Amino acid sequence: MKKLIFAILTVLFSLSNAQINRGTIYVSGQLNYSKEENKENLHYNEQNFQIIPTVGVFVAPNLVLGTGLGYKYSKRDYFQTYNNESFFTTIDYTGKTNTIVIAPFVRKYWNLSDNLYIFGQLEVPMEFGKLNQEADVLNVSEMYGIYDLQKLSIERKYTSIGIHIKPGFDYFLNKNWSLEATLGEFGYKEIKYKDVDDDYSRNYNFGLNLSSVTFGVKYILAK
């Protein structure tokens, strides 16, 4: 038992022995674009774009405070048709979301080898966005002589705040560049919508997401 305790203490000491100096600054970020199409029954099209630059400062050896500040955009279109014996209905929908993102975080590093570190990160992402939805709904009935076109438009503002915990690895290629990966995410997110009549509604999300794996490159301003 004494040997086991000594071995554990030795490992813990070695993990905290190598340090990244206070005052070191790094620059990173996220840049993503995706597009999905379905031209069969629904004629569905979705596009997503985000750019979130990130800056971190080592305020103590192996301890980082930082924030991300960026922009997210999404657009979703679909055209759908409904038929029965007497009516023919089509829906032409477009939804757009524009969002400002602020994501302060704290990150703690532990050294595994000369260039390899593990880290744990606590992040508090906040979003301030606007959702615009437009739809043309056409109802046609030759049997009853009906032709009705409705144009619908809704604008909703929303805010969200979350708490995310992420583990990861950071490999330093040299004094100015490193490669990092985060593996999974555990957290909570609350979304608050402001409706047309100034009422508010809330959605909550809490859980573990093991499929959230990210890779990135950092530029380090070594002190």
mmCIF file of C-alpha atoms in Angstrom:
data_model
loop_
_atom_site.group_PDB
_atom_site.id
_atom_site.type_symbol
_atom_site.label_atom_id
_atom_site.label_comp_id
_atom_site.label_asym_id
_atom_site.label_seq_id
_atom_site.Cartn_x
_atom_site.Cartn_y
_atom_site.Cartn_z
ATOM 1 C CA MET A 1 0.000 0.000 0.000
ATOM 2 C CA LYS A 2 2.806 2.443 0.832
ATOM 3 C CA LYS A 3 4.421 1.737 -2.533
ATOM 4 C CA LEU A 4 1.118 2.396 -4.319
ATOM 5 C CA ILE A 5 0.589 5.719 -2.528
ATOM 6 C CA PHE A 6 4.175 6.726 -3.296
ATOM 7 C CA ALA A 7 3.691 5.857 -6.987
ATOM 8 C CA ILE A 8 0.490 7.938 -7.177
ATOM 9 C CA LEU A 9 2.153 10.933 -5.533
ATOM 10 C CA THR A 10 5.108 10.606 -7.898
ATOM 11 C CA VAL A 11 2.786 10.660 -10.940
ATOM 12 C CA LEU A 12 0.851 13.675 -9.611
ATOM 13 C CA PHE A 13 4.070 15.550 -8.964
ATOM 14 C CA SER A 14 5.399 14.776 -12.437
ATOM 15 C CA LEU A 15 2.158 15.985 -14.006
ATOM 16 C CA SER A 16 2.451 19.368 -12.348
ATOM 17 C CA ASN A 17 6.226 19.742 -12.572
ATOM 18 C CA ALA A 18 6.535 21.009 -16.165
ATOM 19 C CA GLN A 19 4.932 24.430 -16.450
ATOM 20 C CA ILE A 20 3.836 26.899 -19.111
ATOM 21 C CA ASN A 21 4.945 30.349 -17.993
ATOM 22 C CA ARG A 22 2.653 33.043 -16.731
ATOM 23 C CA GLY A 23 2.014 35.750 -19.332
ATOM 24 C CA THR A 24 2.108 33.352 -22.309
ATOM 25 C CA ILE A 25 -0.674 34.137 -24.806
ATOM 26 C CA TYR A 26 -2.200 31.900 -27.440
ATOM 27 C CA VAL A 27 -4.551 32.548 -30.362
ATOM 28 C CA SER A 28 -6.892 29.937 -31.781
ATOM 29 C CA GLY A 29 -10.479 29.696 -32.977
ATOM 30 C CA GLN A 30 -13.196 27.857 -34.858
ATOM 31 C CA LEU A 31 -14.116 28.151 -38.541
ATOM 32 C CA ASN A 32 -16.845 25.836 -39.828
ATOM 33 C CA TYR A 33 -19.112 25.583 -42.852
ATOM 34 C CA SER A 34 -21.566 22.801 -43.643
ATOM 35 C CA LYS A 35 -24.304 22.229 -46.208
ATOM 36 C CA GLU A 36 -26.989 19.562 -46.382
ATOM 37 C CA GLU A 37 -29.436 18.969 -49.226
ATOM 38 C CA ASN A 38 -32.354 16.637 -49.891
ATOM 39 C CA LYS A 39 -33.939 17.151 -53.307
ATOM 40 C CA GLU A 40 -36.411 14.301 -53.069
ATOM 41 C CA ASN A 41 -39.747 14.629 -51.253
ATOM 42 C CA LEU A 42 -39.011 17.605 -48.995
ATOM 43 C CA HIS A 43 -36.601 19.637 -51.197
ATOM 44 C CA TYR A 44 -34.626 20.477 -48.066
ATOM 45 C CA ASN A 45 -31.511 22.693 -47.903
ATOM 46 C CA GLU A 46 -29.563 23.741 -44.799
ATOM 47 C CA GLN A 47 -26.378 25.814 -44.486
ATOM 48 C CA ASN A 48 -24.379 26.585 -41.338
ATOM 49 C CA PHE A 49 -21.398 28.892 -40.868
ATOM 50 C CA GLN A 50 -19.480 30.003 -37.796
ATOM 51 C CA ILE A 51 -16.257 31.868 -37.045
ATOM 52 C CA ILE A 52 -15.165 32.242 -33.407
ATOM 53 C CA PRO A 53 -11.608 33.536 -32.756
ATOM 54 C CA THR A 54 -10.232 32.660 -29.305
ATOM 55 C CA VAL A 55 -7.545 34.250 -27.124
ATOM 56 C CA GLY A 56 -6.112 32.700 -23.945
ATOM 57 C CA VAL A 57 -3.673 34.129 -21.393
ATOM 58 C CA PHE A 58 -1.726 32.100 -18.829
ATOM 59 C CA VAL A 59 -2.488 33.999 -15.629
ATOM 60 C CA ALA A 60 -0.516 31.464 -13.587
ATOM 61 C CA PRO A 61 1.706 28.524 -14.537
ATOM 62 C CA ASN A 62 -0.451 26.025 -16.507
ATOM 63 C CA LEU A 63 -3.650 28.034 -15.839
ATOM 64 C CA VAL A 64 -5.409 29.898 -18.673
ATOM 65 C CA LEU A 65 -8.160 32.494 -18.719
ATOM 66 C CA GLY A 66 -9.573 33.376 -22.100
ATOM 67 C CA THR A 67 -12.592 34.038 -24.253
ATOM 68 C CA GLY A 68 -13.982 33.403 -27.687
ATOM 69 C CA LEU A 69 -15.889 36.090 -29.601
ATOM 70 C CA GLY A 70 -17.544 35.357 -32.913
ATOM 71 C CA TYR A 71 -20.507 34.976 -35.237
ATOM 72 C CA LYS A 72 -22.808 32.144 -36.292
ATOM 73 C CA TYR A 73 -25.221 32.011 -39.247
ATOM 74 C CA SER A 74 -27.643 29.346 -40.365
ATOM 75 C CA LYS A 75 -30.223 29.127 -43.140
ATOM 76 C CA ARG A 76 -32.838 26.444 -43.695
ATOM 77 C CA ASP A 77 -35.143 26.146 -46.750
ATOM 78 C CA TYR A 78 -37.698 23.553 -47.672
ATOM 79 C CA PHE A 79 -40.582 23.140 -50.110
ATOM 80 C CA GLN A 80 -43.264 20.604 -49.254
ATOM 81 C CA THR A 81 -46.451 19.473 -51.006
ATOM 82 C CA TYR A 82 -49.584 17.877 -49.541
ATOM 83 C CA ASN A 83 -52.351 16.280 -51.631
ATOM 84 C CA ASN A 84 -55.748 14.783 -50.949
ATOM 85 C CA GLU A 85 -58.878 14.294 -53.019
ATOM 86 C CA SER A 86 -60.111 17.861 -52.749
ATOM 87 C CA PHE A 87 -57.158 20.073 -51.717
ATOM 88 C CA PHE A 88 -53.622 20.759 -52.895
ATOM 89 C CA THR A 89 -51.284 22.535 -50.435
ATOM 90 C CA THR A 90 -47.693 23.725 -50.771
ATOM 91 C CA ILE A 91 -45.396 25.226 -48.124
ATOM 92 C CA ASP A 92 -42.330 27.255 -49.142
ATOM 93 C CA TYR A 93 -40.326 27.936 -45.950
ATOM 94 C CA THR A 94 -37.132 29.898 -45.193
ATOM 95 C CA GLY A 95 -35.589 30.319 -41.748
ATOM 96 C CA LYS A 96 -32.441 32.353 -40.962
ATOM 97 C CA THR A 97 -30.535 32.732 -37.703
ATOM 98 C CA ASN A 98 -27.854 35.362 -36.970
ATOM 99 C CA THR A 99 -26.002 35.002 -33.670
ATOM 100 C CA ILE A 100 -23.228 36.748 -31.731
ATOM 101 C CA VAL A 101 -21.232 34.352 -29.531
ATOM 102 C CA ILE A 102 -19.204 35.153 -26.390
ATOM 103 C CA ALA A 103 -17.508 32.210 -24.675
ATOM 104 C CA PRO A 104 -15.264 32.932 -21.650
ATOM 105 C CA PHE A 105 -13.363 29.938 -20.276
ATOM 106 C CA VAL A 106 -10.773 28.733 -17.790
ATOM 107 C CA ARG A 107 -8.377 25.913 -18.648
ATOM 108 C CA LYS A 108 -5.949 23.925 -16.476
ATOM 109 C CA TYR A 109 -2.982 22.010 -17.964
ATOM 110 C CA TRP A 110 -1.090 18.970 -16.647
ATOM 111 C CA ASN A 111 2.102 17.779 -18.299
ATOM 112 C CA LEU A 112 2.456 14.172 -19.540
ATOM 113 C CA SER A 113 5.779 14.504 -21.384
ATOM 114 C CA ASP A 114 8.064 17.191 -22.756
ATOM 115 C CA ASN A 115 5.537 18.336 -25.384
ATOM 116 C CA LEU A 116 2.263 16.602 -24.470
ATOM 117 C CA TYR A 117 -0.260 18.017 -21.997
ATOM 118 C CA ILE A 118 -3.744 17.080 -20.893
ATOM 119 C CA PHE A 119 -6.199 19.790 -19.884
ATOM 120 C CA GLY A 120 -9.608 20.336 -18.397
ATOM 121 C CA GLN A 121 -11.686 23.303 -19.570
ATOM 122 C CA LEU A 122 -14.705 25.018 -18.039
ATOM 123 C CA GLU A 123 -16.528 27.219 -20.565
ATOM 124 C CA VAL A 124 -19.563 29.508 -20.219
ATOM 125 C CA PRO A 125 -20.810 30.127 -23.790
ATOM 126 C CA MET A 126 -23.397 32.877 -24.333
ATOM 127 C CA GLU A 127 -25.355 33.560 -27.519
ATOM 128 C CA PHE A 128 -27.419 36.573 -28.563
ATOM 129 C CA GLY A 129 -29.359 35.920 -31.738
ATOM 130 C CA LYS A 130 -32.315 36.624 -33.986
ATOM 131 C CA LEU A 131 -34.449 34.057 -35.820
ATOM 132 C CA ASN A 132 -36.361 35.138 -38.944
ATOM 133 C CA GLN A 133 -38.945 32.731 -40.365
ATOM 134 C CA GLU A 134 -40.932 33.240 -43.584
ATOM 135 C CA ALA A 135 -43.377 30.909 -45.280
ATOM 136 C CA ASP A 136 -45.711 31.001 -48.289
ATOM 137 C CA VAL A 137 -48.635 28.619 -47.762
ATOM 138 C CA LEU A 138 -50.765 27.959 -50.842
ATOM 139 C CA ASN A 139 -54.096 26.113 -50.655
ATOM 140 C CA VAL A 140 -55.816 25.216 -53.933
ATOM 141 C CA SER A 141 -59.083 23.346 -54.520
ATOM 142 C CA GLU A 142 -60.443 23.090 -58.048
ATOM 143 C CA MET A 143 -63.442 21.227 -56.685
ATOM 144 C CA TYR A 144 -64.506 24.124 -54.446
ATOM 145 C CA GLY A 145 -62.960 26.949 -56.482
ATOM 146 C CA ILE A 146 -60.537 27.979 -53.744
ATOM 147 C CA TYR A 147 -57.163 29.657 -54.271
ATOM 148 C CA ASP A 148 -55.656 30.928 -51.018
ATOM 149 C CA LEU A 149 -52.092 32.214 -50.603
ATOM 150 C CA GLN A 150 -50.897 33.180 -47.115
ATOM 151 C CA LYS A 151 -47.586 34.909 -46.445
ATOM 152 C CA LEU A 152 -46.326 34.348 -42.900
ATOM 153 C CA SER A 153 -43.395 36.114 -41.264
ATOM 154 C CA ILE A 154 -42.107 35.800 -37.680
ATOM 155 C CA GLU A 155 -39.081 37.341 -35.982
ATOM 156 C CA ARG A 156 -37.890 36.040 -32.606
ATOM 157 C CA LYS A 157 -34.935 37.167 -30.534
ATOM 158 C CA TYR A 158 -33.216 34.738 -28.213
ATOM 159 C CA THR A 159 -30.403 34.452 -25.713
ATOM 160 C CA SER A 160 -28.699 31.350 -24.399
ATOM 161 C CA ILE A 161 -26.175 30.525 -21.700
ATOM 162 C CA GLY A 162 -24.441 27.267 -20.963
ATOM 163 C CA ILE A 163 -21.806 25.588 -18.824
ATOM 164 C CA HIS A 164 -19.532 23.103 -20.604
ATOM 165 C CA ILE A 165 -16.753 20.916 -19.196
ATOM 166 C CA LYS A 166 -14.305 19.513 -21.764
ATOM 167 C CA PRO A 167 -11.223 17.302 -21.351
ATOM 168 C CA GLY A 168 -8.520 17.352 -23.996
ATOM 169 C CA PHE A 169 -4.934 16.937 -25.152
ATOM 170 C CA ASP A 170 -2.464 19.550 -26.344
ATOM 171 C CA TYR A 171 0.736 18.665 -28.223
ATOM 172 C CA PHE A 172 3.326 21.441 -28.611
ATOM 173 C CA LEU A 173 5.120 21.144 -31.963
ATOM 174 C CA ASN A 174 7.509 23.946 -31.013
ATOM 175 C CA LYS A 175 7.445 27.127 -28.925
ATOM 176 C CA ASN A 176 4.929 28.816 -31.275
ATOM 177 C CA TRP A 177 2.570 26.077 -32.510
ATOM 178 C CA SER A 178 0.497 23.325 -30.925
ATOM 179 C CA LEU A 179 -2.192 20.831 -31.921
ATOM 180 C CA GLU A 180 -5.112 20.221 -29.591
ATOM 181 C CA ALA A 181 -8.111 17.915 -29.375
ATOM 182 C CA THR A 182 -11.120 17.908 -27.057
ATOM 183 C CA LEU A 183 -12.818 14.583 -26.327
ATOM 184 C CA GLY A 184 -16.455 14.747 -25.311
ATOM 185 C CA GLU A 185 -18.449 17.402 -23.493
ATOM 186 C CA PHE A 186 -20.547 17.518 -20.357
ATOM 187 C CA GLY A 187 -22.775 20.481 -19.690
ATOM 188 C CA TYR A 188 -25.976 22.451 -19.488
ATOM 189 C CA LYS A 189 -27.639 24.945 -21.819
ATOM 190 C CA GLU A 190 -30.650 27.224 -21.398
ATOM 191 C CA ILE A 191 -32.270 29.042 -24.349
ATOM 192 C CA LYS A 192 -34.665 31.925 -23.761
ATOM 193 C CA TYR A 193 -36.905 33.100 -26.641
ATOM 194 C CA LYS A 194 -38.674 36.436 -26.830
ATOM 195 C CA ASP A 195 -41.966 35.925 -28.686
ATOM 196 C CA VAL A 196 -43.869 38.402 -30.855
ATOM 197 C CA ASP A 197 -46.156 39.377 -27.967
ATOM 198 C CA ASP A 198 -43.117 40.003 -25.702
ATOM 199 C CA ASP A 199 -43.674 36.770 -23.793
ATOM 200 C CA TYR A 200 -40.698 34.544 -23.038
ATOM 201 C CA SER A 201 -40.261 30.804 -23.399
ATOM 202 C CA ARG A 202 -37.353 28.610 -22.253
ATOM 203 C CA ASN A 203 -35.730 25.394 -23.429
ATOM 204 C CA TYR A 204 -33.247 23.416 -21.346
ATOM 205 C CA ASN A 205 -30.609 20.865 -22.327
ATOM 206 C CA PHE A 206 -28.417 18.933 -19.895
ATOM 207 C CA GLY A 207 -26.238 15.881 -20.456
ATOM 208 C CA LEU A 208 -23.089 14.196 -21.719
ATOM 209 C CA ASN A 209 -22.132 14.322 -25.399
ATOM 210 C CA LEU A 210 -19.378 11.811 -26.187
ATOM 211 C CA SER A 211 -19.603 12.530 -29.930
ATOM 212 C CA SER A 212 -18.366 16.113 -29.446
ATOM 213 C CA VAL A 213 -14.759 15.737 -30.638
ATOM 214 C CA THR A 214 -12.855 18.744 -31.973
ATOM 215 C CA PHE A 215 -9.362 19.341 -33.367
ATOM 216 C CA GLY A 216 -7.554 22.640 -33.597
ATOM 217 C CA VAL A 217 -4.309 24.538 -34.093
ATOM 218 C CA LYS A 218 -2.997 27.242 -31.760
ATOM 219 C CA TYR A 219 -0.440 29.977 -32.296
ATOM 220 C CA ILE A 220 1.501 30.749 -29.114
ATOM 221 C CA LEU A 221 3.136 34.038 -28.224
ATOM 222 C CA ALA A 222 5.791 32.526 -25.962
ATOM 223 C CA LYS A 223 7.030 34.704 -23.143
#
